[in-house]
Each structure stands twice: as C-alpha cells, then as structure tokens.
Amino acid sequence: MPVHHCSILYVDDDTDDQLLVLETLAILAPNATVMVAGNGVETLAYLNGLENEDLPALIIMDINMPLLNGKETVIEIRSEPRFNSIPIVLFTTSTSRLDEQFSALYNIPFITKPATSRELERVMGQMLQLQSSSLHQQSSQ
C-alpha cells in the first residue's frame, strides 16, 4: 500500500524501537517524513513549534516514557484545539487494562508492540491505513 507524502511523528524513549520503526516505515511509507521524539516534553515542544500546515498526519506514541508519559502527552495534545484532528496510535509494550481503558476513553487505537519484524510490518501497515482513512475523512468534510 503506497503512502503519499506525509509526516509521521514517532514518540518513544527506546532507541532500539526507534530504529526498528524507522526502518519499517522507510519500507512501508518511503515518501513519509518521520520525526522522532523521545518523550512527551519533546513531543509537545515539537508540535508547538510547527505551523498548522506542517503538523504531522499521524502520531505513533509509546506509553511508558520519562518526563511526560504517553497518556499525559495525549491529554495535553487533545487539550489543544489545533492538534485535535491529528490521529494518534498508542504503540506500547504495556498490557495494562487501565492503559487500554484510557485509549478507549480518548478513542485512540491501542496496539501492543510485536515481537517479530514480520508482525511489526503488519502492525505498521495497519497504522498507515488508519492514517490514510483519517486523511480521507478530513478531506471529504
């Protein structure tokens, strides 16, 4: 599934996961620009520094991070009206029922990080489809 040029923000403090996700997105979405932030503080600083037309088309975020975790970051992002239309996917090793309930409360997909590269490609493909669907819905409104 080719992805047209878009910007994706990947938020995770684990550098090994960052590398795996960047490599996978380079294959699945070669035209996408992927930015990386290591925690919620960096994420908010990055987003606040962008013009509206430069905001990412998708945010993929871990939950367990230092300084400002994924849930706290989602709350901050959703409290800012200009960020409300950015799709967010929680992509985490967490298996906590509370984390799943949080994602349901904010209507955000909750995806557990896979153990294999093949599964990572499948999951990343699903995320890109979510992003494409969201862009299509926004353009038809």
Short mmCIF file of N, CA and C in Angstrom, two decimals:
data_model
loop_
_atom_site.label_atom_id
_atom_site.label_comp_id
_atom_site.label_asym_id
_atom_site.label_seq_id
_atom_site.Cartn_x
_atom_site.Cartn_y
_atom_site.Cartn_z
N MET A 1 0.84 -1.17 0.00
CA MET A 1 0.00 0.00 0.00
C MET A 1 0.89 1.24 0.00
N PRO A 2 1.01 1.92 -1.13
CA PRO A 2 1.85 3.11 -1.15
C PRO A 2 1.20 4.25 -0.36
N VAL A 3 2.01 4.94 0.38
CA VAL A 3 1.54 6.07 1.16
C VAL A 3 2.08 7.34 0.51
N HIS A 4 1.16 8.27 0.26
CA HIS A 4 1.59 9.54 -0.31
C HIS A 4 2.40 10.30 0.73
N HIS A 5 3.07 11.34 0.28
CA HIS A 5 3.94 12.09 1.17
C HIS A 5 3.14 12.60 2.37
N CYS A 6 3.63 12.29 3.55
CA CYS A 6 3.02 12.77 4.78
C CYS A 6 4.10 12.83 5.84
N SER A 7 3.72 13.38 6.96
CA SER A 7 4.65 13.48 8.08
C SER A 7 4.12 12.63 9.23
N ILE A 8 5.00 11.83 9.81
CA ILE A 8 4.65 10.97 10.94
C ILE A 8 5.57 11.32 12.10
N LEU A 9 5.00 11.44 13.28
CA LEU A 9 5.79 11.67 14.48
C LEU A 9 5.77 10.39 15.31
N TYR A 10 6.96 9.82 15.53
CA TYR A 10 7.08 8.61 16.36
C TYR A 10 7.68 9.01 17.69
N VAL A 11 6.98 8.67 18.78
CA VAL A 11 7.39 9.09 20.12
C VAL A 11 7.70 7.85 20.97
N ASP A 12 8.97 7.69 21.32
CA ASP A 12 9.40 6.52 22.10
C ASP A 12 10.78 6.81 22.66
N ASP A 13 11.02 6.44 23.90
CA ASP A 13 12.33 6.67 24.50
C ASP A 13 13.30 5.52 24.24
N ASP A 14 12.83 4.41 23.71
CA ASP A 14 13.67 3.24 23.46
C ASP A 14 14.33 3.37 22.08
N THR A 15 15.64 3.56 22.05
CA THR A 15 16.34 3.79 20.78
C THR A 15 16.31 2.57 19.87
N ASP A 16 16.28 1.37 20.43
CA ASP A 16 16.16 0.17 19.59
C ASP A 16 14.81 0.14 18.88
N ASP A 17 13.75 0.46 19.61
CA ASP A 17 12.42 0.51 18.99
C ASP A 17 12.35 1.63 17.95
N GLN A 18 12.98 2.77 18.25
CA GLN A 18 13.01 3.85 17.27
C GLN A 18 13.61 3.38 15.95
N LEU A 19 14.75 2.70 16.04
CA LEU A 19 15.43 2.22 14.84
C LEU A 19 14.57 1.22 14.07
N LEU A 20 13.97 0.27 14.76
CA LEU A 20 13.11 -0.72 14.10
C LEU A 20 11.93 -0.07 13.40
N VAL A 21 11.29 0.86 14.07
CA VAL A 21 10.13 1.53 13.48
C VAL A 21 10.56 2.39 12.29
N LEU A 22 11.66 3.12 12.41
CA LEU A 22 12.14 3.92 11.29
C LEU A 22 12.46 3.06 10.08
N GLU A 23 13.11 1.93 10.30
CA GLU A 23 13.43 1.02 9.20
C GLU A 23 12.17 0.47 8.55
N THR A 24 11.20 0.11 9.36
CA THR A 24 9.95 -0.44 8.83
C THR A 24 9.17 0.62 8.06
N LEU A 25 9.08 1.82 8.60
CA LEU A 25 8.36 2.89 7.90
C LEU A 25 9.07 3.29 6.61
N ALA A 26 10.39 3.19 6.58
CA ALA A 26 11.12 3.50 5.34
C ALA A 26 10.73 2.55 4.22
N ILE A 27 10.39 1.32 4.58
CA ILE A 27 9.95 0.33 3.59
C ILE A 27 8.48 0.54 3.23
N LEU A 28 7.64 0.69 4.24
CA LEU A 28 6.19 0.76 4.01
C LEU A 28 5.71 2.12 3.53
N ALA A 29 6.41 3.17 3.91
CA ALA A 29 5.99 4.54 3.56
C ALA A 29 7.21 5.35 3.15
N PRO A 30 7.84 4.98 2.02
CA PRO A 30 9.10 5.63 1.65
C PRO A 30 8.98 7.13 1.40
N ASN A 31 7.77 7.61 1.11
CA ASN A 31 7.58 9.04 0.87
C ASN A 31 7.26 9.82 2.14
N ALA A 32 7.12 9.13 3.25
CA ALA A 32 6.77 9.79 4.51
C ALA A 32 8.02 10.39 5.16
N THR A 33 7.83 11.53 5.76
CA THR A 33 8.86 12.13 6.60
C THR A 33 8.56 11.70 8.02
N VAL A 34 9.52 11.03 8.66
CA VAL A 34 9.30 10.53 10.02
C VAL A 34 10.20 11.30 10.98
N MET A 35 9.57 11.94 11.95
CA MET A 35 10.29 12.63 13.00
C MET A 35 10.20 11.77 14.26
N VAL A 36 11.21 11.88 15.13
CA VAL A 36 11.25 11.08 16.35
C VAL A 36 11.40 12.01 17.55
N ALA A 37 10.61 11.72 18.59
CA ALA A 37 10.75 12.40 19.87
C ALA A 37 10.92 11.32 20.94
N GLY A 38 11.69 11.62 21.97
CA GLY A 38 11.99 10.63 22.99
C GLY A 38 11.09 10.64 24.20
N ASN A 39 10.21 11.63 24.29
CA ASN A 39 9.28 11.70 25.43
C ASN A 39 8.21 12.75 25.13
N GLY A 40 7.27 12.88 26.05
CA GLY A 40 6.17 13.81 25.85
C GLY A 40 6.59 15.26 25.84
N VAL A 41 7.58 15.62 26.62
CA VAL A 41 8.05 17.01 26.65
C VAL A 41 8.59 17.41 25.28
N GLU A 42 9.41 16.54 24.69
CA GLU A 42 9.94 16.81 23.34
C GLU A 42 8.81 16.87 22.32
N THR A 43 7.83 16.01 22.48
CA THR A 43 6.69 15.96 21.55
C THR A 43 5.93 17.28 21.56
N LEU A 44 5.59 17.75 22.74
CA LEU A 44 4.83 19.00 22.84
C LEU A 44 5.63 20.19 22.33
N ALA A 45 6.92 20.22 22.63
CA ALA A 45 7.77 21.31 22.13
C ALA A 45 7.81 21.28 20.60
N TYR A 46 7.95 20.09 20.04
CA TYR A 46 7.98 19.94 18.58
C TYR A 46 6.66 20.41 17.95
N LEU A 47 5.54 19.90 18.47
CA LEU A 47 4.24 20.26 17.90
C LEU A 47 3.97 21.76 18.02
N ASN A 48 4.27 22.33 19.17
CA ASN A 48 4.02 23.76 19.38
C ASN A 48 4.88 24.64 18.49
N GLY A 49 6.00 24.10 18.00
CA GLY A 49 6.87 24.86 17.12
C GLY A 49 6.48 24.80 15.65
N LEU A 50 5.44 24.04 15.33
CA LEU A 50 5.04 23.87 13.93
C LEU A 50 3.88 24.78 13.56
N GLU A 51 3.86 25.18 12.30
CA GLU A 51 2.69 25.85 11.74
C GLU A 51 1.62 24.79 11.51
N ASN A 52 0.36 25.19 11.44
CA ASN A 52 -0.73 24.23 11.27
C ASN A 52 -0.54 23.32 10.06
N GLU A 53 -0.09 23.88 8.95
CA GLU A 53 0.07 23.09 7.73
C GLU A 53 1.23 22.09 7.82
N ASP A 54 2.08 22.24 8.82
CA ASP A 54 3.22 21.33 8.98
C ASP A 54 3.00 20.27 10.06
N LEU A 55 1.83 20.25 10.68
CA LEU A 55 1.56 19.27 11.73
C LEU A 55 1.59 17.86 11.14
N PRO A 56 2.00 16.88 11.94
CA PRO A 56 2.08 15.51 11.41
C PRO A 56 0.70 14.96 11.07
N ALA A 57 0.69 14.04 10.11
CA ALA A 57 -0.55 13.37 9.71
C ALA A 57 -0.88 12.22 10.66
N LEU A 58 0.10 11.80 11.46
CA LEU A 58 -0.08 10.68 12.38
C LEU A 58 0.95 10.78 13.49
N ILE A 59 0.53 10.49 14.71
CA ILE A 59 1.44 10.37 15.85
C ILE A 59 1.35 8.93 16.36
N ILE A 60 2.49 8.27 16.42
CA ILE A 60 2.59 6.92 16.98
C ILE A 60 3.35 7.08 18.29
N MET A 61 2.71 6.71 19.41
CA MET A 61 3.30 7.04 20.71
C MET A 61 3.34 5.86 21.68
N ASP A 62 4.49 5.72 22.31
CA ASP A 62 4.64 4.76 23.41
C ASP A 62 3.94 5.34 24.64
N ILE A 63 3.65 4.50 25.60
CA ILE A 63 3.05 4.97 26.86
C ILE A 63 4.12 5.18 27.92
N ASN A 64 5.01 4.23 28.08
CA ASN A 64 5.98 4.25 29.17
C ASN A 64 7.23 5.03 28.76
N MET A 65 7.25 6.31 29.14
CA MET A 65 8.38 7.19 28.82
C MET A 65 8.67 8.09 30.01
N PRO A 66 9.90 8.60 30.08
CA PRO A 66 10.25 9.51 31.18
C PRO A 66 9.68 10.92 30.94
N LEU A 67 9.72 11.72 31.96
CA LEU A 67 9.33 13.13 31.97
C LEU A 67 7.83 13.34 31.80
N LEU A 68 7.29 12.93 30.68
CA LEU A 68 5.86 13.05 30.41
C LEU A 68 5.48 11.79 29.64
N ASN A 69 4.72 10.90 30.27
CA ASN A 69 4.43 9.62 29.61
C ASN A 69 3.41 9.79 28.48
N GLY A 70 3.12 8.71 27.80
CA GLY A 70 2.23 8.78 26.64
C GLY A 70 0.83 9.23 26.98
N LYS A 71 0.28 8.75 28.09
CA LYS A 71 -1.08 9.15 28.46
C LYS A 71 -1.13 10.63 28.81
N GLU A 72 -0.16 11.10 29.56
CA GLU A 72 -0.11 12.53 29.91
C GLU A 72 0.04 13.38 28.65
N THR A 73 0.82 12.88 27.71
CA THR A 73 1.04 13.61 26.45
C THR A 73 -0.23 13.65 25.62
N VAL A 74 -0.95 12.54 25.56
CA VAL A 74 -2.23 12.52 24.84
C VAL A 74 -3.19 13.56 25.42
N ILE A 75 -3.27 13.62 26.75
CA ILE A 75 -4.16 14.59 27.40
C ILE A 75 -3.77 16.01 26.99
N GLU A 76 -2.47 16.30 27.00
CA GLU A 76 -2.00 17.63 26.60
C GLU A 76 -2.31 17.92 25.13
N ILE A 77 -2.06 16.94 24.27
CA ILE A 77 -2.32 17.13 22.83
C ILE A 77 -3.81 17.37 22.59
N ARG A 78 -4.65 16.58 23.21
CA ARG A 78 -6.09 16.71 23.00
C ARG A 78 -6.68 17.96 23.64
N SER A 79 -5.95 18.60 24.55
CA SER A 79 -6.44 19.84 25.15
C SER A 79 -6.13 21.05 24.27
N GLU A 80 -5.36 20.85 23.22
CA GLU A 80 -5.00 21.93 22.30
C GLU A 80 -5.84 21.78 21.03
N PRO A 81 -6.79 22.69 20.78
CA PRO A 81 -7.70 22.54 19.64
C PRO A 81 -7.01 22.32 18.29
N ARG A 82 -5.90 22.96 18.06
CA ARG A 82 -5.27 22.81 16.73
C ARG A 82 -4.64 21.43 16.52
N PHE A 83 -4.51 20.65 17.58
CA PHE A 83 -3.96 19.30 17.45
C PHE A 83 -5.05 18.21 17.44
N ASN A 84 -6.32 18.59 17.64
CA ASN A 84 -7.40 17.61 17.79
C ASN A 84 -7.57 16.69 16.59
N SER A 85 -7.26 17.14 15.41
CA SER A 85 -7.50 16.31 14.22
C SER A 85 -6.35 15.36 13.91
N ILE A 86 -5.26 15.43 14.66
CA ILE A 86 -4.12 14.54 14.40
C ILE A 86 -4.44 13.16 14.97
N PRO A 87 -4.47 12.13 14.12
CA PRO A 87 -4.69 10.78 14.65
C PRO A 87 -3.50 10.34 15.51
N ILE A 88 -3.80 9.68 16.60
CA ILE A 88 -2.78 9.16 17.50
C ILE A 88 -3.00 7.66 17.65
N VAL A 89 -1.91 6.90 17.66
CA VAL A 89 -1.95 5.48 17.96
C VAL A 89 -1.03 5.24 19.15
N LEU A 90 -1.55 4.60 20.19
CA LEU A 90 -0.70 4.19 21.30
C LEU A 90 -0.06 2.85 20.93
N PHE A 91 1.26 2.83 20.90
CA PHE A 91 2.03 1.67 20.44
C PHE A 91 3.00 1.33 21.56
N THR A 92 2.71 0.27 22.31
CA THR A 92 3.38 0.08 23.58
C THR A 92 3.56 -1.39 23.95
N THR A 93 4.45 -1.64 24.88
CA THR A 93 4.59 -2.99 25.43
C THR A 93 3.63 -3.20 26.60
N SER A 94 2.94 -2.17 27.00
CA SER A 94 2.02 -2.26 28.14
C SER A 94 0.89 -3.24 27.85
N THR A 95 0.55 -4.01 28.85
CA THR A 95 -0.61 -4.90 28.77
C THR A 95 -1.63 -4.52 29.85
N SER A 96 -1.48 -3.33 30.38
CA SER A 96 -2.34 -2.86 31.46
C SER A 96 -3.76 -2.60 30.97
N ARG A 97 -4.72 -3.12 31.71
CA ARG A 97 -6.13 -2.89 31.41
C ARG A 97 -6.45 -1.39 31.52
N LEU A 98 -5.81 -0.70 32.45
CA LEU A 98 -6.03 0.74 32.61
C LEU A 98 -5.56 1.51 31.38
N ASP A 99 -4.44 1.08 30.78
CA ASP A 99 -3.96 1.75 29.57
C ASP A 99 -4.94 1.52 28.41
N GLU A 100 -5.49 0.32 28.32
CA GLU A 100 -6.48 0.04 27.28
C GLU A 100 -7.75 0.87 27.50
N GLN A 101 -8.17 1.01 28.74
CA GLN A 101 -9.34 1.82 29.05
C GLN A 101 -9.09 3.29 28.72
N PHE A 102 -7.88 3.75 29.00
CA PHE A 102 -7.51 5.13 28.66
C PHE A 102 -7.64 5.34 27.15
N SER A 103 -7.11 4.41 26.36
CA SER A 103 -7.17 4.57 24.91
C SER A 103 -8.61 4.56 24.42
N ALA A 104 -9.46 3.75 25.04
CA ALA A 104 -10.87 3.73 24.66
C ALA A 104 -11.54 5.06 25.02
N LEU A 105 -11.20 5.61 26.18
CA LEU A 105 -11.77 6.88 26.61
C LEU A 105 -11.46 8.00 25.61
N TYR A 106 -10.24 7.99 25.07
CA TYR A 106 -9.82 9.02 24.12
C TYR A 106 -10.01 8.58 22.66
N ASN A 107 -10.63 7.41 22.47
CA ASN A 107 -10.88 6.89 21.12
C ASN A 107 -9.60 6.82 20.30
N ILE A 108 -8.58 6.24 20.91
CA ILE A 108 -7.26 6.11 20.29
C ILE A 108 -6.93 4.63 20.18
N PRO A 109 -6.52 4.16 19.01
CA PRO A 109 -6.13 2.75 18.90
C PRO A 109 -4.99 2.41 19.86
N PHE A 110 -5.09 1.24 20.46
CA PHE A 110 -4.09 0.73 21.40
C PHE A 110 -3.51 -0.53 20.77
N ILE A 111 -2.23 -0.48 20.42
CA ILE A 111 -1.59 -1.60 19.74
C ILE A 111 -0.36 -2.02 20.54
N THR A 112 -0.30 -3.31 20.86
CA THR A 112 0.84 -3.85 21.59
C THR A 112 2.01 -4.05 20.62
N LYS A 113 3.19 -3.63 21.04
CA LYS A 113 4.38 -3.79 20.20
C LYS A 113 4.63 -5.27 19.93
N PRO A 114 4.80 -5.62 18.68
CA PRO A 114 5.02 -7.03 18.33
C PRO A 114 6.44 -7.48 18.62
N ALA A 115 6.61 -8.81 18.66
CA ALA A 115 7.91 -9.40 18.99
C ALA A 115 8.75 -9.69 17.75
N THR A 116 8.12 -9.75 16.57
CA THR A 116 8.88 -10.10 15.36
C THR A 116 8.81 -8.97 14.34
N SER A 117 9.79 -8.94 13.45
CA SER A 117 9.81 -7.90 12.42
C SER A 117 8.64 -8.06 11.45
N ARG A 118 8.26 -9.29 11.16
CA ARG A 118 7.12 -9.52 10.26
C ARG A 118 5.83 -8.95 10.87
N GLU A 119 5.66 -9.20 12.15
CA GLU A 119 4.49 -8.67 12.85
C GLU A 119 4.56 -7.14 12.93
N LEU A 120 5.75 -6.59 13.12
CA LEU A 120 5.92 -5.14 13.14
C LEU A 120 5.47 -4.54 11.81
N GLU A 121 5.86 -5.15 10.70
CA GLU A 121 5.44 -4.66 9.38
C GLU A 121 3.93 -4.69 9.25
N ARG A 122 3.30 -5.76 9.72
CA ARG A 122 1.84 -5.87 9.63
C ARG A 122 1.17 -4.77 10.46
N VAL A 123 1.65 -4.57 11.68
CA VAL A 123 1.07 -3.58 12.58
C VAL A 123 1.29 -2.16 12.03
N MET A 124 2.49 -1.89 11.53
CA MET A 124 2.76 -0.57 10.95
C MET A 124 1.86 -0.32 9.74
N GLY A 125 1.64 -1.35 8.95
CA GLY A 125 0.72 -1.24 7.81
C GLY A 125 -0.67 -0.85 8.26
N GLN A 126 -1.13 -1.44 9.37
CA GLN A 126 -2.44 -1.08 9.92
C GLN A 126 -2.47 0.38 10.35
N MET A 127 -1.41 0.84 10.99
CA MET A 127 -1.35 2.23 11.43
C MET A 127 -1.40 3.18 10.25
N LEU A 128 -0.70 2.84 9.18
CA LEU A 128 -0.70 3.69 8.00
C LEU A 128 -2.09 3.71 7.35
N GLN A 129 -2.80 2.60 7.41
CA GLN A 129 -4.17 2.58 6.90
C GLN A 129 -5.07 3.48 7.74
N LEU A 130 -4.88 3.47 9.06
CA LEU A 130 -5.64 4.36 9.93
C LEU A 130 -5.39 5.81 9.56
N GLN A 131 -4.12 6.12 9.32
CA GLN A 131 -3.74 7.48 8.96
C GLN A 131 -4.35 7.86 7.62
N SER A 132 -4.32 6.97 6.65
CA SER A 132 -4.89 7.25 5.33
C SER A 132 -6.40 7.44 5.43
N SER A 133 -7.07 6.62 6.22
CA SER A 133 -8.51 6.75 6.42
C SER A 133 -8.85 8.09 7.05
N SER A 134 -8.05 8.50 8.02
CA SER A 134 -8.27 9.76 8.70
C SER A 134 -8.10 10.93 7.74
N LEU A 135 -7.07 10.89 6.91
CA LEU A 135 -6.85 11.95 5.93
C LEU A 135 -8.00 12.01 4.94
N HIS A 136 -8.50 10.85 4.51
CA HIS A 136 -9.60 10.81 3.56
C HIS A 136 -10.86 11.41 4.17
N GLN A 137 -11.14 11.08 5.44
CA GLN A 137 -12.31 11.62 6.12
C GLN A 137 -12.21 13.13 6.28
N GLN A 138 -11.01 13.63 6.61
CA GLN A 138 -10.83 15.07 6.79
C GLN A 138 -11.01 15.81 5.48
N SER A 139 -10.53 15.24 4.37
CA SER A 139 -10.62 15.92 3.08
C SER A 139 -12.04 15.90 2.54
N SER A 140 -12.88 14.96 2.97
CA SER A 140 -14.25 14.88 2.47
C SER A 140 -15.22 15.71 3.32
N GLN A 141 -14.73 16.30 4.41
CA GLN A 141 -15.61 17.10 5.27
C GLN A 141 -15.69 18.53 4.79
#
